[in-house]
Coordinates of C-alpha atoms in Angstrom, one line a residue:
X134 CA -24.0 37.0 12.0
X135 CA -23.3 33.4 11.6
X136 CA -20.1 32.3 13.3
X137 CA -18.0 29.8 11.7
X138 CA -15.7 27.1 12.5
X139 CA -11.8 28.1 12.8
X140 CA -9.9 26.5 10.4
X141 CA -7.7 23.7 11.4
X142 CA -4.6 22.2 10.0
X143 CA -4.7 18.3 8.8
X144 CA -3.9 15.7 11.4
X145 CA 0.3 15.0 11.4
X146 CA 0.4 11.4 10.1
X147 CA 2.0 8.6 12.1
X148 CA 3.8 5.8 11.7
X149 CA 1.1 3.7 10.3
X150 CA -2.2 4.7 8.8
X151 CA -5.2 4.4 11.3
X152 CA -7.4 1.4 9.5
X153 CA -6.8 -2.2 9.4
X154 CA -3.1 -3.0 8.5
X155 CA -2.1 -5.6 5.8
X156 CA 0.9 -7.8 6.2
X157 CA 3.0 -5.8 4.0
X158 CA 2.0 -2.9 5.7
X159 CA 2.9 -4.3 8.9
X160 CA 6.1 -6.1 7.8
X161 CA 7.4 -3.0 6.4
X162 CA 6.6 -0.2 8.8
X163 CA 8.5 -2.7 11.6
X164 CA 11.4 -1.3 10.2
X165 CA 10.3 2.4 9.4
X166 CA 9.6 2.4 13.2
X167 CA 13.4 2.8 13.6
X168 CA 13.7 6.2 11.9
X169 CA 10.8 7.7 14.1
X170 CA 13.1 7.7 17.1
X171 CA 16.1 5.8 16.9
X172 CA 17.9 7.3 20.1
X173 CA 15.4 5.4 22.2
X174 CA 14.2 2.5 20.2
X175 CA 17.8 1.6 19.1
X176 CA 20.2 3.4 21.2
X177 CA 18.5 2.8 24.2
X178 CA 18.1 -1.3 23.5
X179 CA 21.7 -1.5 22.4
X180 CA 23.0 0.1 25.7
X181 CA 20.6 -2.1 28.1
X182 CA 21.8 -5.3 26.2
X183 CA 25.6 -4.7 26.0
X184 CA 25.7 -4.0 29.8
X185 CA 23.6 -7.4 30.3
X186 CA 26.0 -9.0 27.9
X187 CA 29.0 -7.8 29.4
X188 CA 27.7 -8.5 33.1
X189 CA 26.9 -12.3 32.2
X190 CA 30.4 -12.5 30.5
X191 CA 32.1 -11.3 33.6
X192 CA 30.1 -13.0 36.0
X193 CA 30.1 -16.5 34.4
X194 CA 34.0 -16.0 33.9
X195 CA 34.3 -15.4 37.6
X196 CA 32.5 -18.4 38.0
X197 CA 34.0 -20.6 36.1
X198 CA 37.6 -19.5 37.3
X199 CA 36.9 -19.9 41.1
X200 CA 35.5 -23.2 40.4
X201 CA 37.8 -24.6 38.0
X202 CA 40.8 -23.2 39.9
X203 CA 40.1 -26.0 42.6
X204 CA 41.8 -28.5 39.8
X205 CA 45.0 -27.2 40.3
X206 CA 45.5 -28.6 44.0
X207 CA 44.0 -32.1 42.6
X208 CA 46.0 -34.9 41.0
X209 CA 44.5 -35.7 37.2
X210 CA 42.9 -39.0 36.8
X211 CA 42.3 -39.6 40.5
X212 CA 38.5 -39.8 41.5
X213 CA 38.6 -36.3 43.7
X214 CA 39.8 -35.0 40.3
X215 CA 37.3 -36.0 38.1
X216 CA 34.6 -35.5 41.1
X217 CA 35.7 -31.6 41.0
X218 CA 36.1 -31.6 37.3
X219 CA 32.0 -32.2 37.1
X220 CA 30.8 -30.6 39.8
X221 CA 32.9 -27.3 38.3
X222 CA 31.2 -27.8 34.7
X223 CA 27.6 -28.2 36.4
X224 CA 28.1 -25.0 38.8
X225 CA 29.6 -22.9 35.5
X226 CA 26.6 -24.3 33.4
X227 CA 24.0 -23.5 36.1
X228 CA 25.5 -20.1 36.4
X229 CA 25.4 -19.4 32.7
X230 CA 21.6 -20.6 32.3
X231 CA 20.6 -18.1 35.6
X232 CA 22.3 -15.4 34.6
X233 CA 21.4 -15.6 30.9
X234 CA 17.7 -15.3 32.2
X235 CA 18.3 -12.5 34.2
X236 CA 19.6 -10.7 30.9
X237 CA 16.7 -12.1 29.3
X238 CA 14.7 -10.3 31.6
X239 CA 16.4 -6.7 31.0
X240 CA 14.8 -7.1 27.3
X241 CA 11.8 -7.8 28.7
X242 CA 12.0 -3.9 29.8
X243 CA 13.4 -3.2 26.0
X244 CA 10.5 -4.3 24.4
X245 CA 8.0 -2.5 26.7
X246 CA 10.0 0.6 26.1
X247 CA 9.6 -0.1 22.1
X248 CA 6.1 -1.1 22.5
X249 CA 5.2 2.0 24.3
X250 CA 7.4 4.2 21.8
X251 CA 5.4 2.9 18.8
X252 CA 1.9 2.7 20.1
X253 CA 2.5 6.7 20.5
X254 CA 4.3 7.0 17.3
X255 CA 0.9 5.6 15.6
X256 CA -0.9 8.7 16.6
X257 CA 2.2 10.9 15.6
X258 CA 3.7 11.6 18.9
X259 CA 7.3 11.3 20.3
X260 CA 8.0 10.5 23.9
X261 CA 11.2 11.3 25.6
X262 CA 13.3 8.1 27.4
X263 CA 12.1 9.1 30.5
X264 CA 8.4 9.7 29.7
X265 CA 8.1 6.3 28.1
X266 CA 9.7 4.9 31.4
X267 CA 6.9 6.3 33.4
X268 CA 4.6 4.6 31.0
X269 CA 6.3 1.2 31.5
X270 CA 7.2 1.6 35.4
X271 CA 4.0 0.4 36.7
X272 CA 3.7 -2.4 34.9
X273 CA 7.4 -3.1 35.0
X274 CA 7.0 -6.0 37.5
X275 CA 4.0 -7.5 35.6
X276 CA 6.3 -8.0 32.9
X277 CA 8.9 -9.9 34.6
X278 CA 6.7 -12.4 36.5
X279 CA 5.3 -12.8 32.9
X280 CA 8.7 -13.9 31.6
X281 CA 9.6 -15.9 34.9
X282 CA 6.4 -17.6 34.3
X283 CA 7.1 -18.8 30.8
X284 CA 10.5 -19.5 31.9
X285 CA 9.5 -22.0 34.8
X286 CA 6.8 -23.5 32.4
X287 CA 9.3 -24.5 29.8
X288 CA 11.8 -26.0 32.5
X289 CA 9.1 -28.0 33.9
X290 CA 8.3 -29.4 30.7
X291 CA 11.9 -29.8 29.6
X292 CA 12.4 -31.6 32.8
X293 CA 9.1 -33.9 32.9
X294 CA 10.1 -34.8 29.7
X295 CA 14.0 -35.7 30.3
X296 CA 12.9 -37.6 33.0
X297 CA 10.3 -39.8 31.2
X298 CA 13.0 -40.4 28.2
X299 CA 15.7 -41.4 30.8
X300 CA 13.3 -43.8 32.7
X301 CA 12.7 -45.4 29.3
X302 CA 16.1 -45.7 28.5
X303 CA 16.8 -47.5 31.2
X304 CA 14.3 -50.1 30.1
X305 CA 14.7 -49.9 26.3
X306 CA 17.4 -47.2 25.0
X307 CA 16.1 -47.4 21.2
X308 CA 12.6 -46.6 22.2
X309 CA 14.1 -43.7 24.1
X310 CA 16.0 -42.4 21.1
X311 CA 12.8 -42.6 19.0
X312 CA 10.8 -40.8 21.7
X313 CA 13.5 -38.2 22.0
X314 CA 13.2 -37.5 18.3
X315 CA 9.5 -37.6 18.2
X316 CA 9.4 -35.1 21.0
X317 CA 11.7 -32.8 19.3
X318 CA 9.8 -32.6 16.1
X319 CA 6.4 -32.1 17.9
X320 CA 8.2 -29.7 20.1
X321 CA 8.8 -27.2 17.3
X322 CA 5.6 -26.6 16.0
X323 CA 4.0 -26.4 19.2
X324 CA 6.5 -23.8 20.6
X325 CA 5.5 -21.4 17.4
X326 CA 1.9 -22.1 17.8
X327 CA 1.9 -21.1 21.7
X328 CA 4.5 -18.1 21.1
X329 CA 2.1 -17.3 18.5
X330 CA -1.1 -17.0 20.7
X331 CA 0.6 -15.4 23.4
X332 CA 2.7 -13.0 21.2
X333 CA 0.4 -10.2 22.4
X334 CA 0.6 -10.7 26.2
X335 CA 3.2 -8.3 27.0
X336 CA 1.5 -5.5 24.8
X337 CA -1.8 -5.9 26.7
X338 CA 0.1 -5.8 29.8
X339 CA 1.7 -2.5 28.9
X340 CA -1.0 -0.5 27.0
X341 CA -4.0 -1.9 28.7
X342 CA -2.8 -2.0 32.4
X343 CA -3.8 -5.7 32.4
X344 CA -2.9 -8.2 34.7
X345 CA -0.8 -11.7 33.6
X346 CA -3.8 -13.7 33.5
X347 CA -6.0 -11.1 31.7
X348 CA -3.1 -10.0 29.3
X349 CA -2.9 -13.8 28.1
X350 CA -6.4 -13.8 28.0
X351 CA -6.5 -10.8 25.6
X352 CA -3.7 -12.0 23.6
X353 CA -5.6 -15.4 23.1
X354 CA -8.9 -13.7 21.9
X355 CA -7.1 -10.7 19.8
X356 CA -4.9 -12.8 17.9
X357 CA -7.9 -15.3 16.3
X358 CA -8.4 -14.6 12.6
X359 CA -5.1 -13.0 12.3
X360 CA -2.8 -15.7 13.5
X361 CA -1.2 -16.4 10.2
X362 CA 0.0 -13.2 9.9
X363 CA 1.3 -12.4 12.9
X364 CA 3.2 -15.9 12.8
X365 CA 4.2 -14.9 9.0
X366 CA 5.5 -11.7 10.2
X367 CA 7.6 -13.3 13.0
X368 CA 9.0 -15.7 10.9
X369 CA 10.2 -13.3 8.2
X370 CA 11.8 -10.9 10.8
X371 CA 13.7 -14.0 12.4
X372 CA 14.8 -15.3 9.0
X373 CA 15.9 -12.2 7.8
X374 CA 18.0 -11.3 10.7
X375 CA 19.7 -14.9 10.7
X376 CA 20.6 -14.9 7.3
X377 CA 21.9 -11.5 7.6
X378 CA 24.2 -12.3 10.9
X379 CA 25.3 -15.3 9.1
X380 CA 26.4 -13.3 5.7
X381 CA 28.1 -10.9 8.0
X382 CA 29.9 -13.5 10.2
X383 CA 31.5 -15.6 7.2
X384 CA 34.1 -13.1 6.5
X385 CA 34.9 -12.8 10.1
X386 CA 35.3 -17.0 10.2
X387 CA 37.5 -17.2 7.1
X388 CA 39.7 -14.2 8.7
X389 CA 39.7 -16.1 11.6
X390 CA 40.8 -19.4 9.8
X391 CA 43.2 -17.8 7.8
X392 CA 45.0 -16.0 10.6
X393 CA 45.1 -19.2 12.3
X394 CA 46.6 -20.8 9.4
X395 CA 49.4 -18.4 8.5
X396 CA 50.3 -17.4 12.1
X397 CA 50.7 -20.9 13.7
X398 CA 50.6 -23.5 10.8
X399 CA 52.1 -26.2 13.2
X400 CA 49.3 -25.7 15.7
X401 CA 51.4 -23.8 18.3
X402 CA 50.8 -20.0 18.3
X403 CA 52.6 -17.5 20.1
X404 CA 50.8 -15.1 21.9
X405 CA 50.7 -12.4 19.4
X406 CA 48.8 -14.9 17.1
X407 CA 46.6 -15.9 20.1
X408 CA 45.8 -12.2 20.6
X409 CA 44.9 -11.7 16.9
X410 CA 42.7 -14.6 17.0
X411 CA 40.9 -13.7 19.9
X412 CA 40.4 -10.4 18.5
X413 CA 38.8 -11.4 15.2
X414 CA 36.6 -13.8 17.1
X415 CA 35.7 -10.8 19.4
X416 CA 34.6 -8.8 16.5
X417 CA 32.5 -11.6 15.1
X418 CA 31.0 -11.6 18.6
X419 CA 30.2 -7.7 18.6
X420 CA 28.4 -7.9 15.0
X421 CA 26.3 -10.6 15.8
X422 CA 25.1 -8.9 18.7
X423 CA 24.6 -5.4 17.3
X424 CA 22.6 -7.5 14.9
X425 CA 20.7 -9.2 17.6
X426 CA 19.8 -6.3 19.1
X427 CA 18.4 -4.4 16.2
X428 CA 16.3 -7.5 15.5
X429 CA 14.8 -7.4 19.4
X430 CA 13.5 -3.7 18.5
X431 CA 12.2 -4.9 14.9
X432 CA 10.6 -7.9 16.5
X433 CA 9.1 -6.0 19.6
X434 CA 7.7 -3.1 16.5
X435 CA 6.1 -5.8 14.6
X436 CA 4.3 -6.8 18.0
X437 CA 2.8 -3.8 18.6
X438 CA 1.7 -3.3 15.5
X439 CA -0.1 -6.7 15.6
X440 CA -1.7 -5.7 18.2
X441 CA -2.7 -2.6 17.1
X442 CA -4.1 -4.1 13.9
X443 CA -6.1 -6.7 15.9
X444 CA -7.8 -4.4 18.1
X445 CA -8.8 -2.2 15.1
X446 CA -10.2 -5.5 13.5
X447 CA -11.7 -6.6 16.5
X448 CA -12.6 -3.8 18.7
X449 CA -12.7 -0.4 16.2
X450 CA -9.4 0.9 17.8
X451 CA -9.1 3.0 14.6
X452 CA -12.2 5.0 15.3
X453 CA -10.6 5.7 18.6
X454 CA -7.4 6.6 17.7
X455 CA -9.1 9.0 14.7
X456 CA -11.0 10.6 17.5
X457 CA -8.3 11.0 19.6
X458 CA -6.2 12.5 16.8
X459 CA -8.7 15.0 15.7
X460 CA -9.6 16.6 19.5
X461 CA -6.0 16.7 19.9
X462 CA -5.1 18.7 16.9
X463 CA -8.4 20.8 17.7
X464 CA -6.4 21.8 20.8
X465 CA -8.1 19.8 23.6
X466 CA -6.2 18.4 26.7
X467 CA -6.6 16.1 29.2
X468 CA -7.6 13.1 26.8
X469 CA -8.0 10.0 27.9
X470 CA -5.5 7.3 27.1
X471 CA -7.1 5.9 23.3
X472 CA -5.4 2.2 24.3
X473 CA -7.4 2.0 27.4
X474 CA -10.8 3.2 26.2
X475 CA -13.4 0.5 25.2
X476 CA -11.4 -2.4 26.0
X477 CA -12.9 -5.5 24.8
X478 CA -15.7 -3.5 22.9
X479 CA -17.6 -6.1 20.3
X480 CA -18.1 -4.6 16.5
X481 CA -19.7 -5.6 13.6
X482 CA -17.7 -7.2 11.0
X483 CA -16.5 -4.6 8.3
X484 CA -17.8 -6.4 5.1
X485 CA -18.2 -4.3 1.9
X486 CA -21.8 -3.3 0.9
X487 CA -23.4 -2.7 -2.6
X488 CA -26.0 0.0 -2.6
X489 CA -27.4 0.1 -6.1
X490 CA -27.9 3.3 -7.8
X491 CA -30.7 4.0 -10.7
X492 CA -28.7 2.9 -14.2
X493 CA -26.2 1.0 -11.9
X494 CA -25.7 -3.0 -11.2
X495 CA -24.3 -4.3 -8.1
X496 CA -21.3 -5.7 -7.9
X497 CA -21.3 -9.3 -8.6
X498 CA -20.9 -11.2 -5.6
X499 CA -22.6 -8.9 -3.5
X500 CA -26.1 -8.6 -2.4
X501 CA -28.0 -5.6 -2.7
X502 CA -29.1 -4.1 0.6
X503 CA -32.7 -2.5 0.9
X504 CA -32.1 0.7 2.2
X505 CA -35.0 2.0 4.7
X506 CA -35.6 5.5 5.6
X507 CA -34.4 7.2 8.8
X508 CA -36.2 9.3 11.1
X509 CA -37.5 12.5 9.5
X510 CA -36.3 11.9 6.2
X511 CA -39.5 10.6 4.1
X512 CA -38.6 8.3 1.3
X513 CA -40.7 7.8 -1.8
X514 CA -43.9 5.8 -0.7
X515 CA -43.5 6.3 2.9
X516 CA -44.3 9.0 5.2
X517 CA -44.0 9.5 9.1
X518 CA -47.6 9.7 10.8
X519 CA -48.3 12.4 12.9
X520 CA -44.6 14.3 12.0
X521 CA -45.8 18.0 10.7
X522 CA -41.9 18.3 9.5
X523 CA -41.4 15.3 7.9
X524 CA -42.6 17.0 4.4
X525 CA -44.9 15.7 1.9
X526 CA -45.3 12.3 1.3
X527 CA -44.2 10.9 -2.0
X528 CA -45.2 7.8 -3.8
X529 CA -43.5 5.0 -5.2
X530 CA -42.6 5.6 -8.5
X531 CA -44.5 2.7 -11.1
X532 CA -42.1 0.1 -12.3
X533 CA -40.3 0.0 -9.0
X534 CA -40.3 -2.2 -6.3
X535 CA -41.9 -1.5 -3.2
X536 CA -40.7 -2.6 0.4
X537 CA -43.0 -3.2 3.7
X538 CA -42.7 0.1 5.6
X539 CA -40.5 0.2 8.8
X540 CA -42.3 0.8 12.2
X541 CA -43.8 4.3 12.5
X542 CA -44.0 4.7 9.1
X543 CA -47.1 4.3 6.8
X544 CA -47.3 3.7 3.1
X545 CA -48.9 6.3 0.6
X546 CA -50.7 5.4 -2.2
X547 CA -49.6 6.2 -5.4
X548 CA -50.5 9.7 -7.1
X549 CA -53.6 9.3 -9.3
X550 CA -52.4 10.5 -13.3
X551 CA -52.4 14.3 -13.9
X552 CA -54.7 15.3 -17.0
X553 CA -52.6 16.4 -19.8
X554 CA -53.1 20.2 -21.0
X555 CA -54.0 20.7 -24.6
X556 CA -54.0 23.9 -26.7
X557 CA -56.7 24.7 -29.2
X558 CA -57.4 22.4 -32.1
X559 CA -56.8 19.2 -29.4
X560 CA -52.9 19.2 -30.6
X561 CA -50.7 18.2 -27.6
X562 CA -48.2 20.9 -26.6
X563 CA -44.3 20.5 -27.5
X564 CA -42.2 19.2 -24.5
X565 CA -40.0 21.6 -22.7
X566 CA -36.6 22.3 -24.2
X567 CA -33.3 20.1 -23.2
X568 CA -31.3 23.0 -23.9
X569 CA -29.0 24.7 -21.5
X570 CA -26.6 27.2 -21.9
X571 CA -22.9 26.2 -22.3
X572 CA -21.1 26.0 -19.2
X573 CA -18.2 28.7 -19.2
X574 CA -14.5 28.1 -17.4
X575 CA -15.8 30.7 -14.5
X576 CA -19.0 28.4 -13.7
X577 CA -16.7 25.6 -14.0
X578 CA -14.2 27.1 -11.3
X579 CA -16.8 28.2 -8.9
X580 CA -18.4 24.8 -9.0
X581 CA -15.1 23.3 -8.1
X582 CA -14.0 25.3 -5.5
X583 CA -13.8 23.6 -2.1
X584 CA -15.0 26.9 -0.5
X585 CA -18.3 26.5 -2.4

């Protein structure tokens, strides 16, 4: 008896089609991914960033109160008062920068969780927050190290430029001002260029387990050919959320100004007016913070999709993902991580090729490629020597171009013309009729049936 394969349902669709993505697909699916697992993507991001925001505000306020409270014991206008005031301002500013960087380190963890979730959502998988953390935990310190490396590099460059401009300002102040303006104008495109070239470093660290150096090299290589797409996606998302924050913040700003004018027209508000104004400003900051939190999730999602698209184009990741999905849905367990297979694989460029068929002309702009026979399948005009299963050799039909036979094949001369049969009296028999029976509906249904 013949054993037929068991029927398996179609694979579950993920958040993206498993083939190289376009600009619109990356941009659109960056927002759609929020619906895949909102409790993890949005809830976790909001909780972590809210806690970090509150801790930073409370810590900076405590440092400012401890440093500025010393001014109460000094006489205003004295040298000691001015010295303590300058020191308090410097200490508060340094504390704000350091604590802000520490809070930014937590956003790196959010980015890692979001990228891991998007990578699993691409193959229609959904993990819990614990499962996502177990995937990010082994490389968390590398993410912190990469974030710290970026911060240190930026601080060193800014410090060197500041020292250089300050040294020039001592000698020629107008030249220092001009140099500062040029430095700022040149830093904007340079910053965007470097940010885009290093955009995929966290994704390589998280999904491939790369080191910091390997992640930087991987991002630099993968982004080739997709630089403008990646830059466009990040710019559009950033501009969109900035515009939304400004539009939503305008009513709160107008409300704050109106309360100030109505409650305290003389500029000396009472405590209740101060409380109302503070509450309005606090609401403005809360709404802005929520928008920024969503922006972090969407930008991280876009980064993961750009990474997947680049690997599909450079290394054929879509083939690995399709194989993984088919084997998983067939019930096979213990499959390897598809994102860690064939890292750095080189594939041929994917270009459309037109193969002409009889009666059809190739599309203009594409050169017709000659079709060579495969082993065991003789083509007209070729035969495999010494292969008893290759079948009879066929001659090249007259009027068609011939191609040199590939290695292992021999060309067969065309068959001699066959004599035409004649009937009594020297007449040629009539050609066979070309009439066929009309097709019935049952015949058509049998032919179109997917089950044969």
